[in-house]
CSV table of C-alpha atoms in Angstrom, one decimal:
chain,number,residue,atom,x,y,z
A,1,MET,CA,-0.9,26.6,-115.1
A,2,GLY,CA,-3.5,25.1,-114.2
A,3,GLN,CA,-3.8,23.4,-117.9
A,4,SER,CA,-0.1,22.8,-117.5
A,5,LEU,CA,-0.8,20.7,-114.4
A,6,ILE,CA,-3.7,18.4,-115.9
A,7,ARG,CA,-1.0,17.9,-118.8
A,8,ALA,CA,1.7,16.6,-116.5
A,9,LEU,CA,-0.9,14.6,-114.8
A,10,ARG,CA,-2.2,12.7,-118.3
A,11,ASP,CA,1.8,12.2,-118.7
A,12,SER,CA,2.5,11.0,-115.4
A,13,SER,CA,-0.5,8.7,-115.8
A,14,SER,CA,0.7,7.4,-119.2
A,15,PRO,CA,4.4,7.4,-119.0
A,16,ASP,CA,6.5,7.1,-121.9
A,17,PRO,CA,10.0,7.3,-123.5
A,18,ALA,CA,9.7,11.3,-125.0
A,19,ALA,CA,8.3,12.3,-121.6
A,20,GLU,CA,10.8,11.0,-119.8
A,21,ALA,CA,13.2,12.7,-122.3
A,22,ARG,CA,11.6,16.1,-121.6
A,23,GLY,CA,12.3,15.9,-117.9
A,24,GLY,CA,9.2,13.4,-116.7
A,25,SER,CA,10.2,11.7,-113.2
A,26,ALA,CA,8.0,8.7,-112.2
A,27,LEU,CA,6.1,10.0,-108.9
A,28,ARG,CA,5.8,7.9,-105.8
A,29,GLN,CA,2.1,7.4,-106.3
A,30,PRO,CA,-0.4,7.9,-109.0
A,31,LEU,CA,-2.3,11.5,-108.6
A,32,GLU,CA,-5.5,12.3,-110.2
A,33,LEU,CA,-7.2,15.5,-110.2
A,34,SER,CA,-9.9,15.6,-107.6
A,35,GLY,CA,-10.7,19.3,-107.5
A,36,ALA,CA,-10.6,22.6,-109.8
A,37,LEU,CA,-10.5,25.8,-108.4
A,38,ALA,CA,-11.0,29.5,-110.0
A,39,SER,CA,-11.9,32.4,-109.2
A,40,GLY,CA,-15.6,33.6,-108.9
A,41,SER,CA,-15.7,35.6,-112.3
A,42,SER,CA,-13.8,33.0,-114.1
A,43,ALA,CA,-15.7,32.2,-117.3
A,44,ARG,CA,-14.8,28.4,-116.6
A,45,LEU,CA,-16.9,28.0,-113.4
A,46,GLY,CA,-18.7,24.7,-113.6
A,47,LEU,CA,-17.2,23.4,-116.8
A,48,ASP,CA,-14.6,21.0,-117.1
A,49,ALA,CA,-11.4,21.5,-115.7
A,50,ALA,CA,-9.5,20.4,-119.0
A,51,ALA,CA,-9.6,23.4,-121.5
A,52,GLU,CA,-8.9,21.0,-124.1
A,53,GLY,CA,-7.6,17.2,-124.7
A,54,ALA,CA,-9.6,14.9,-122.9
A,55,PRO,CA,-12.7,15.5,-120.3
A,56,THR,CA,-11.4,15.1,-116.7
A,57,GLY,CA,-14.9,14.4,-114.9
A,58,VAL,CA,-13.8,17.2,-112.6
A,59,ALA,CA,-15.7,20.5,-112.6
A,60,VAL,CA,-14.2,23.8,-112.1
A,61,THR,CA,-15.7,25.6,-108.8
A,62,ALA,CA,-15.2,28.6,-106.9
A,63,ASP,CA,-15.6,27.0,-103.5
A,64,ALA,CA,-12.2,26.2,-101.6
A,65,THR,CA,-13.7,23.9,-99.3
A,66,ARG,CA,-15.6,22.0,-102.1
A,67,ALA,CA,-12.3,21.8,-104.5
A,68,LEU,CA,-10.6,20.0,-101.5
A,69,GLU,CA,-13.3,17.3,-101.2
A,70,GLY,CA,-11.3,13.6,-101.4
A,71,ALA,CA,-8.1,15.6,-101.6
A,72,ALA,CA,-4.8,14.4,-100.7
A,73,VAL,CA,-2.5,17.3,-101.2
A,74,ALA,CA,-3.5,21.0,-102.9
A,75,ILE,CA,-1.1,22.9,-105.2
A,76,ASP,CA,-1.8,26.6,-105.7
A,77,PHE,CA,-1.3,29.0,-108.2
A,78,SER,CA,-3.9,31.5,-108.0
A,79,ALA,CA,-3.2,35.1,-107.1
A,80,ALA,CA,-1.9,36.2,-104.1
A,81,GLN,CA,-5.0,38.1,-102.5
A,82,ARG,CA,-6.4,34.7,-102.3
A,83,LEU,CA,-3.8,32.6,-100.1
A,84,ALA,CA,-4.9,33.2,-96.6
A,85,GLU,CA,-8.6,31.7,-98.1
A,86,HIS,CA,-7.1,28.4,-99.5
A,87,ALA,CA,-4.5,28.1,-96.6
A,88,GLN,CA,-7.3,28.5,-94.2
A,89,ALA,CA,-9.6,25.6,-96.5
A,90,CYS,CA,-6.4,23.2,-96.5
A,91,VAL,CA,-6.2,23.8,-92.5
A,92,GLU,CA,-9.7,22.9,-92.4
A,93,ARG,CA,-9.7,19.8,-94.4
A,94,ALA,CA,-6.5,18.9,-93.2
A,95,VAL,CA,-5.1,18.8,-96.6
A,96,PRO,CA,-1.4,19.6,-97.4
A,97,LEU,CA,-0.8,22.5,-99.5
A,98,LEU,CA,1.7,23.5,-102.0
A,99,VAL,CA,1.9,27.0,-102.5
A,100,GLY,CA,3.5,28.5,-105.8
A,101,THR,CA,2.1,31.9,-106.0
A,102,THR,CA,4.7,34.5,-105.7
A,103,GLY,CA,3.8,38.4,-104.9
A,104,PHE,CA,2.3,37.7,-101.6
A,105,ASP,CA,3.3,40.1,-98.9
A,106,VAL,CA,4.4,39.5,-95.3
A,107,ALA,CA,1.0,39.3,-93.6
A,108,THR,CA,0.7,36.5,-96.2
A,109,ARG,CA,3.6,34.6,-95.1
A,110,SER,CA,2.7,34.9,-91.5
A,111,LEU,CA,-0.8,33.3,-92.0
A,112,LEU,CA,0.9,30.6,-94.3
A,113,GLU,CA,3.5,29.9,-91.4
A,114,ALA,CA,0.7,29.6,-89.0
A,115,ALA,CA,-0.8,27.2,-91.3
A,116,ALA,CA,2.2,25.3,-91.0
A,117,GLN,CA,1.6,24.6,-87.7
A,118,SER,CA,-1.4,22.5,-88.6
A,119,ILE,CA,-0.4,20.8,-91.9
A,120,PRO,CA,2.6,20.3,-94.1
A,121,VAL,CA,3.2,23.8,-96.3
A,122,LEU,CA,5.1,23.7,-99.0
A,123,ILE,CA,6.3,27.5,-100.3
A,124,ALA,CA,8.2,27.2,-103.8
A,125,PRO,CA,8.3,30.6,-106.2
A,126,ASN,CA,9.5,28.7,-108.6
A,127,THR,CA,8.8,24.6,-108.6
A,128,SER,CA,11.7,24.1,-111.5
A,129,VAL,CA,13.7,21.7,-110.2
A,130,GLY,CA,16.5,23.3,-112.5
A,131,VAL,CA,15.9,26.1,-110.4
A,132,GLY,CA,16.0,24.3,-107.7
A,133,VAL,CA,19.3,23.7,-108.2
A,134,LEU,CA,20.2,26.9,-109.3
A,135,LYS,CA,19.5,28.3,-105.8
A,136,GLU,CA,22.0,26.1,-104.2
A,137,LEU,CA,24.9,26.8,-107.2
A,138,VAL,CA,23.9,30.6,-106.3
A,139,ALA,CA,24.6,29.9,-102.5
A,140,ILE,CA,28.2,28.4,-102.9
A,141,ALA,CA,29.2,30.9,-105.6
A,142,ALA,CA,28.4,33.8,-103.4
A,143,ALA,CA,29.9,32.4,-100.3
A,144,ALA,CA,32.9,31.3,-102.1
A,145,LEU,CA,33.5,34.0,-104.4
A,146,GLY,CA,33.2,37.0,-101.1
A,147,GLN,CA,32.9,40.2,-101.2
A,148,ASP,CA,34.9,41.1,-104.0
A,149,PHE,CA,32.2,40.2,-106.8
A,150,ASP,CA,29.3,42.6,-107.2
A,151,VAL,CA,26.1,40.5,-107.6
A,152,GLU,CA,23.4,41.4,-110.0
A,153,ILE,CA,20.0,39.6,-110.7
A,154,ILE,CA,18.4,39.9,-114.3
A,155,GLU,CA,15.3,37.9,-115.2
A,156,ALA,CA,13.0,38.3,-117.7
A,157,HIS,CA,9.3,37.4,-117.7
A,158,HIS,CA,6.0,37.8,-120.1
A,159,ARG,CA,4.2,41.1,-120.4
A,160,ALA,CA,1.2,40.0,-118.2
A,161,LYS,CA,3.3,38.9,-115.1
A,162,ARG,CA,2.3,41.4,-112.7
A,163,ASP,CA,4.8,41.1,-109.6
A,164,ALA,CA,8.4,42.4,-110.0
A,165,PRO,CA,11.0,41.6,-109.4
A,166,SER,CA,9.9,37.7,-109.9
A,167,GLY,CA,9.5,35.4,-106.8
A,168,THR,CA,12.3,33.4,-108.2
A,169,ALA,CA,14.8,36.3,-108.7
A,170,LEU,CA,14.0,37.5,-105.1
A,171,ALA,CA,14.4,33.7,-103.9
A,172,LEU,CA,18.1,33.7,-105.2
A,173,ALA,CA,18.9,36.7,-104.0
A,174,GLU,CA,18.1,35.7,-100.9
A,175,ALA,CA,19.9,32.6,-101.5
A,176,ALA,CA,23.4,35.3,-102.1
A,177,SER,CA,22.6,37.3,-99.1
A,178,ALA,CA,22.3,34.7,-96.8
A,179,ALA,CA,25.3,33.1,-97.8
A,180,ARG,CA,27.0,36.3,-97.2
A,181,GLY,CA,25.6,36.7,-94.2
A,182,ARG,CA,23.6,39.5,-95.0
A,183,VAL,CA,19.7,40.3,-94.7
A,184,LEU,CA,18.2,41.1,-98.4
A,185,ALA,CA,16.0,44.1,-97.3
A,186,GLU,CA,19.7,46.3,-96.0
A,187,VAL,CA,21.4,45.1,-99.2
A,188,ALA,CA,18.7,45.0,-102.3
A,189,THR,CA,18.9,47.9,-104.7
A,190,TYR,CA,15.5,47.8,-107.2
A,191,GLY,CA,16.0,50.5,-109.4
A,192,ARG,CA,18.7,52.7,-110.3
A,193,HIS,CA,17.7,56.0,-112.3
A,194,GLY,CA,19.9,59.3,-112.9
A,195,LEU,CA,22.8,60.1,-111.2
A,196,GLY,CA,22.8,58.7,-108.2
A,197,ALA,CA,26.0,57.6,-106.0
A,198,PRO,CA,28.3,54.7,-107.2
A,199,ARG,CA,27.1,51.2,-106.7
A,200,PRO,CA,27.3,50.8,-102.9
A,201,PRO,CA,29.4,48.0,-101.6
A,202,ASP,CA,27.8,44.5,-100.8
A,203,SER,CA,24.8,45.5,-102.7
A,204,ILE,CA,22.6,43.3,-105.1
A,205,GLY,CA,21.1,44.6,-107.7
A,206,PHE,CA,17.9,44.0,-109.5
A,207,SER,CA,16.9,44.1,-113.7
A,208,VAL,CA,13.5,43.2,-114.4
A,209,VAL,CA,12.1,42.7,-118.2
A,210,ARG,CA,9.1,42.4,-118.9
A,211,GLY,CA,7.4,41.6,-122.9
A,212,GLY,CA,6.3,39.1,-125.4
A,213,ASP,CA,5.8,35.6,-124.1
A,214,ILE,CA,8.8,35.0,-122.1
A,215,VAL,CA,8.1,31.9,-120.0
A,216,GLY,CA,11.0,32.6,-117.3
A,217,GLU,CA,14.8,33.6,-117.2
A,218,HIS,CA,16.8,34.2,-114.8
A,219,THR,CA,20.6,34.9,-114.2
A,220,VAL,CA,23.0,35.5,-111.4
A,221,MET,CA,26.0,37.4,-112.4
A,222,PHE,CA,29.2,37.6,-109.8
A,223,ALA,CA,31.4,40.5,-111.7
A,224,ALA,CA,34.7,41.2,-110.2
A,225,GLY,CA,37.7,43.2,-111.8
A,226,GLY,CA,38.9,41.3,-114.7
A,227,GLU,CA,36.2,38.4,-114.2
A,228,ARG,CA,32.3,37.5,-114.3
A,229,LEU,CA,30.6,34.5,-113.5
A,230,GLU,CA,26.6,33.7,-114.5
A,231,LEU,CA,24.4,31.5,-113.4
A,232,THR,CA,21.6,31.3,-115.8
A,233,HIS,CA,18.5,29.1,-115.8
A,234,ARG,CA,16.0,29.3,-119.2
A,235,ALA,CA,12.5,28.2,-119.1
A,236,THR,CA,10.6,27.7,-122.3
A,237,ASP,CA,7.7,25.8,-121.5
A,238,ARG,CA,5.5,26.0,-118.6
A,239,MET,CA,5.6,22.5,-118.3
A,240,VAL,CA,8.8,22.7,-116.3
A,241,PHE,CA,7.4,24.2,-113.6
A,242,ALA,CA,4.3,21.6,-113.7
A,243,ARG,CA,6.0,18.4,-113.7
A,244,GLY,CA,8.5,20.0,-110.6
A,245,ALA,CA,4.8,20.7,-109.1
A,246,LEU,CA,3.6,17.2,-109.6
A,247,LYS,CA,6.6,15.8,-108.1
A,248,ALA,CA,7.0,18.5,-105.1
A,249,ALA,CA,3.2,17.5,-104.4
A,250,ASP,CA,4.0,14.0,-104.4
A,251,TRP,CA,6.6,14.3,-101.9
A,252,LEU,CA,4.5,16.6,-99.8
A,253,ILE,CA,1.9,13.9,-99.1
A,254,GLY,CA,2.2,12.1,-95.5
A,255,ARG,CA,4.9,14.4,-94.7
A,256,PRO,CA,4.8,15.8,-90.9
A,257,THR,CA,3.4,19.2,-90.4
A,258,GLY,CA,5.9,22.0,-91.0
A,259,LEU,CA,7.3,24.7,-93.4
A,260,TYR,CA,9.1,23.1,-96.2
A,261,ARG,CA,10.9,24.3,-99.3
A,262,MET,CA,11.6,22.7,-102.9
A,263,ARG,CA,15.3,21.8,-101.8
A,264,ASP,CA,13.9,19.4,-99.0
A,265,VAL,CA,11.9,18.0,-102.2
A,266,LEU,CA,15.5,17.7,-104.0
A,267,GLY,CA,17.1,16.6,-100.9
A,268,LEU,CA,19.7,19.7,-101.4
């Protein structure tokens, strides 16, 4: 994602019709790379942030405070266990934070909520504009179709993805359960095996696929007797996440302190 963000920054600084056709959109203000952060074990420490193409003039560092020097906003696609440290550095530097990392626990969520009392924090399990719209469509469908329709979420990602179900799948499930006035933890079914009981009423099931280089696919299925509605988003290029992240980061600059979501960015 770091390399994709650098490519997206280049596209945004030199917009062209082809970039617009790929889903690019104008930013409110020019964004430039001011810092690049990696883990202390990264082989790229000290090197230019761009692994290919023209150099950015920004060296990769493992020091979060140093990476934030001069930053107007921070975008975090790192590991879940690093979020608390990064959020604290953003609070100390008064830098708004966009969190694209998924798979973090309740304790980390609480830390991010605490940080949002000091800086603007946007938590986006998926920064794709299309997925942002999909969540709203899922909520509408769940409320309109009601309890007669079973909800199943099928998601697929590359073999290296660590968290399952994906953060996006969980966000879609939360949208469906909230629209029905339920709490996801009470209705989620994360695995099925053997001769178990029939499907519980009002449950939301998950199917997880991991393989190859699948960028990301999510389908929310509403199934009832005699009919089925499926809402699907397929990402074939990580650039959709990078462009969406830049759009969201640009929007976040100058916002009041608080916790935000992609639906705020999209005005939904």
